[in-house]
């Protein structure tokens, strides 16, 4: 079993506003958009199996979460409506996503731009084929 440095005290999936609200025992709380969670999924599908194997996620602006499954006492597994369900988000990873949300989101938008999308148009674009496009580094 994995132990977590950060323990959640509440977790709400807000389907209308497309955010996951999470509060931790240390008083920190974050509203994490579904799109942000999806593009920073810790799954091998997104991250690959090693450096340089990451897949830039596109077309996730309107992604939803249809359910959230607990994984032991240390994580959750969101079920996204685009079929993605292999990311296991530990409490520590969710805390990191909250703490670094501004810089990680800016990095994501920069990767979209580097891949040739104007502004944030990649957020609506079709998913890049596996092995194609720009790799992201998390």
Short mmCIF file of C-alpha atoms in Angstrom, two decimals, residues 17 30 38 53 59 81 86 95 114 120 133:
data_model
loop_
_atom_site.label_atom_id
_atom_site.label_comp_id
_atom_site.label_asym_id
_atom_site.label_seq_id
_atom_site.Cartn_x
_atom_site.Cartn_y
_atom_site.Cartn_z
CA UNK A 17 -18.96 23.11 -14.13
CA UNK A 30 -8.25 23.12 -5.36
CA UNK A 38 -7.43 14.55 -18.53
CA UNK A 53 7.04 8.85 -25.24
CA UNK A 59 -9.64 17.95 -28.17
CA UNK A 81 -16.51 10.21 -21.06
CA UNK A 86 -6.56 4.06 -16.89
CA UNK A 95 -2.13 17.89 -4.61
CA UNK A 114 4.46 24.37 -30.46
CA UNK A 120 -5.56 27.27 -27.55
CA UNK A 133 2.62 15.27 -33.25
#
